[in-house]
XYZ file of C-alpha atoms in Angstrom:
204
model
C -16.077 -12.277 -2.992
C -16.606 -11.989 -6.914
C -16.149 -9.021 -9.512
C -13.719 -7.655 -12.247
C -11.962 -4.566 -13.326
C -10.029 -2.833 -15.683
C -6.930 -1.583 -15.797
C -5.746 1.134 -18.750
C -2.287 2.951 -18.758
C -0.470 5.461 -20.694
C 3.400 6.040 -20.484
C 3.627 9.951 -21.345
C 7.449 10.165 -20.937
C 10.311 7.725 -20.593
C 10.095 8.536 -17.132
C 6.033 9.627 -16.462
C 3.099 6.919 -16.474
C -0.408 7.481 -15.842
C -3.320 4.946 -14.844
C -6.705 4.779 -14.871
C -8.548 1.571 -12.997
C -12.141 0.561 -12.187
C -13.418 -2.001 -10.309
C -17.088 -3.890 -9.598
C -16.716 -6.292 -7.036
C -19.312 -7.856 -4.640
C -18.102 -8.918 -1.061
C -19.726 -11.518 1.313
C -19.119 -12.095 5.023
C -20.797 -14.782 6.593
C -20.527 -17.403 9.703
C -18.132 -14.865 11.995
C -16.869 -16.326 14.850
C -18.248 -14.676 18.122
C -14.425 -13.946 19.146
C -14.149 -11.883 16.071
C -13.458 -8.072 16.216
C -16.296 -5.835 16.469
C -15.136 -3.658 12.828
C -15.327 -7.596 11.340
C -18.523 -8.282 12.787
C -20.050 -4.895 11.735
C -19.153 -5.983 7.863
C -21.200 -9.169 8.009
C -23.758 -9.727 5.047
C -22.893 -8.603 1.196
C -22.000 -5.783 0.136
C -20.754 -4.365 -3.119
C -18.250 -1.721 -4.259
C -17.887 0.366 -7.359
C -14.188 2.103 -7.412
C -12.428 4.229 -9.975
C -8.816 5.273 -9.385
C -6.179 6.967 -11.089
C -2.345 7.206 -10.509
C 0.781 9.026 -11.578
C 4.245 8.352 -11.241
C 7.818 9.571 -12.026
C 10.392 7.050 -12.429
C 14.055 7.964 -12.667
C 15.849 5.220 -11.264
C 18.889 3.508 -13.374
C 16.974 0.356 -13.245
C 13.348 -1.252 -11.969
C 14.290 -4.254 -11.223
C 17.861 -3.767 -9.216
C 17.957 0.109 -8.702
C 21.190 2.094 -6.981
C 20.327 5.437 -7.601
C 18.083 7.764 -8.504
C 14.300 8.636 -7.479
C 10.747 6.612 -7.541
C 7.521 9.251 -6.811
C 3.649 8.229 -6.903
C 0.385 9.497 -5.872
C -3.072 7.945 -6.573
C -6.394 8.509 -5.457
C -9.930 6.192 -5.433
C -13.366 6.929 -5.520
C -15.839 4.725 -4.413
C -19.886 5.063 -4.645
C -21.355 8.232 -5.028
C -21.864 8.731 -8.954
C -20.217 5.160 -9.301
C -23.129 3.755 -7.696
C -23.072 0.454 -5.326
C -23.083 0.234 -1.031
C -20.033 1.451 0.012
C -19.120 5.221 -0.334
C -15.332 6.038 0.226
C -12.452 8.056 -0.961
C -8.659 7.088 -0.574
C -5.478 9.006 -1.387
C -2.197 8.002 -1.496
C 1.805 9.289 -2.189
C 5.181 8.511 -1.779
C 8.522 8.426 -2.796
C 11.746 6.130 -2.753
C 15.302 7.534 -3.184
C 17.959 5.901 -3.712
C 21.774 7.252 -3.452
C 25.106 4.638 -3.994
C 27.989 5.329 -1.841
C 31.038 3.336 -0.970
C 32.354 2.894 -4.414
C 29.296 0.621 -5.523
C 29.384 -1.674 -3.024
C 26.813 0.350 -0.673
C 23.517 1.961 -1.570
C 21.239 4.524 1.091
C 17.313 3.811 0.249
C 14.598 5.846 1.916
C 11.059 5.264 1.464
C 8.183 7.618 2.639
C 4.719 6.477 1.881
C 1.250 8.358 3.106
C -2.509 7.236 2.724
C -5.675 8.850 4.144
C -9.106 6.792 3.266
C -12.200 8.217 4.718
C -16.414 7.313 4.237
C -18.549 9.878 3.186
C -22.607 10.412 2.566
C -24.413 7.605 4.109
C -21.579 4.972 4.725
C -20.662 5.367 8.539
C -17.419 3.529 8.809
C -14.305 2.156 5.637
C -15.045 -0.871 4.935
C -11.990 -3.158 7.012
C -11.136 -4.798 3.925
C -10.224 -1.166 2.226
C -8.301 0.036 5.153
C -4.181 0.265 5.614
C -2.563 -2.669 6.984
C 1.162 -2.517 7.997
C 3.453 -5.474 8.967
C 5.814 -7.294 6.691
C 8.601 -6.433 4.101
C 6.647 -4.027 2.221
C 5.686 -2.018 4.533
C 7.536 -2.397 8.177
C 10.008 -5.142 8.462
C 10.745 -6.845 11.664
C 6.766 -7.501 12.142
C 4.253 -9.616 10.966
C 2.012 -9.076 8.235
C -0.849 -6.842 8.893
C 0.026 -6.609 12.786
C 1.447 -3.187 13.019
C -1.342 -0.280 13.408
C -4.607 -0.342 15.312
C -6.255 -3.381 16.937
C -9.401 -4.537 18.575
C -8.833 -4.154 22.204
C -10.841 -6.660 23.195
C -9.824 -9.511 20.439
C -5.902 -8.343 20.088
C -6.947 -8.423 15.989
C -6.015 -5.841 13.554
C -8.599 -3.686 12.301
C -6.157 -1.636 9.919
C -6.056 2.284 10.047
C -7.814 5.120 8.056
C -4.396 7.319 8.014
C -1.008 5.766 7.626
C 2.288 7.248 7.399
C 5.336 4.939 7.218
C 9.176 5.719 6.628
C 11.951 3.606 5.709
C 15.967 4.352 6.001
C 17.951 1.541 4.525
C 21.269 0.611 3.935
C 22.209 -1.945 1.805
C 25.671 -4.024 1.159
C 25.546 -5.668 -2.052
C 27.598 -9.107 -1.192
C 27.756 -11.090 -4.646
C 26.684 -10.043 -8.317
C 26.130 -11.672 -11.135
C 28.250 -11.008 -14.227
C 26.076 -8.231 -15.518
C 26.476 -6.360 -12.183
C 23.185 -7.353 -10.394
C 22.718 -7.690 -6.832
C 22.461 -11.478 -6.171
C 23.136 -11.396 -2.343
C 22.484 -8.187 -0.056
C 22.725 -7.593 3.421
C 20.729 -4.414 4.994
C 20.429 -2.784 8.132
C 16.944 -0.919 8.443
C 14.781 1.728 10.559
C 10.931 1.269 9.652
C 8.930 4.145 11.588
C 5.230 4.130 11.194
C 2.333 5.758 12.348
C -1.351 4.795 11.647
C -4.879 5.771 12.801
C -8.266 4.483 13.024
C -9.982 7.862 12.835
C -8.291 10.388 10.898
C -5.402 11.947 9.955
C -2.168 10.959 11.630
């Protein structure tokens, strides 16, 4: 694929940020293996995507790099196609929050995370492109699973095909084992629980 984009942001207050973005890119999928999923085969050929986005975040954490208390909340929306042109027409809405609560004299931090999203096609687009769907698995979403291996799969090939709706939450207890001279974590241990739901064709 090829393309480009621009992103502009403004800090409205010391904790509130708004970002706008625009991307225009073209993808080309060819030589798809016969054993690939039907969703990937359906994407074979060229397509162009023109997408504009808006996001707002509020950050009340005590640190952006090693937070031990506070709250981070974000929401975003993307619109592709329609008045923006190109081949694919879809919209995507996401939101989430991360909360940090210290206890045990600062050695322990309880982290709770929640993230939800939905992406859906409109107009003459028959399905959300597979590369614009939600995939989960790995340390950034559902820990303990391989990247992209949690969620809807093709029943005949067992390949991940992504979800059009997503809800993931994480509860984690973090123990700081070693700190540096500034009190930042160098070595940490944790125990976590990560329930996850995804849907191929609708809201969870």
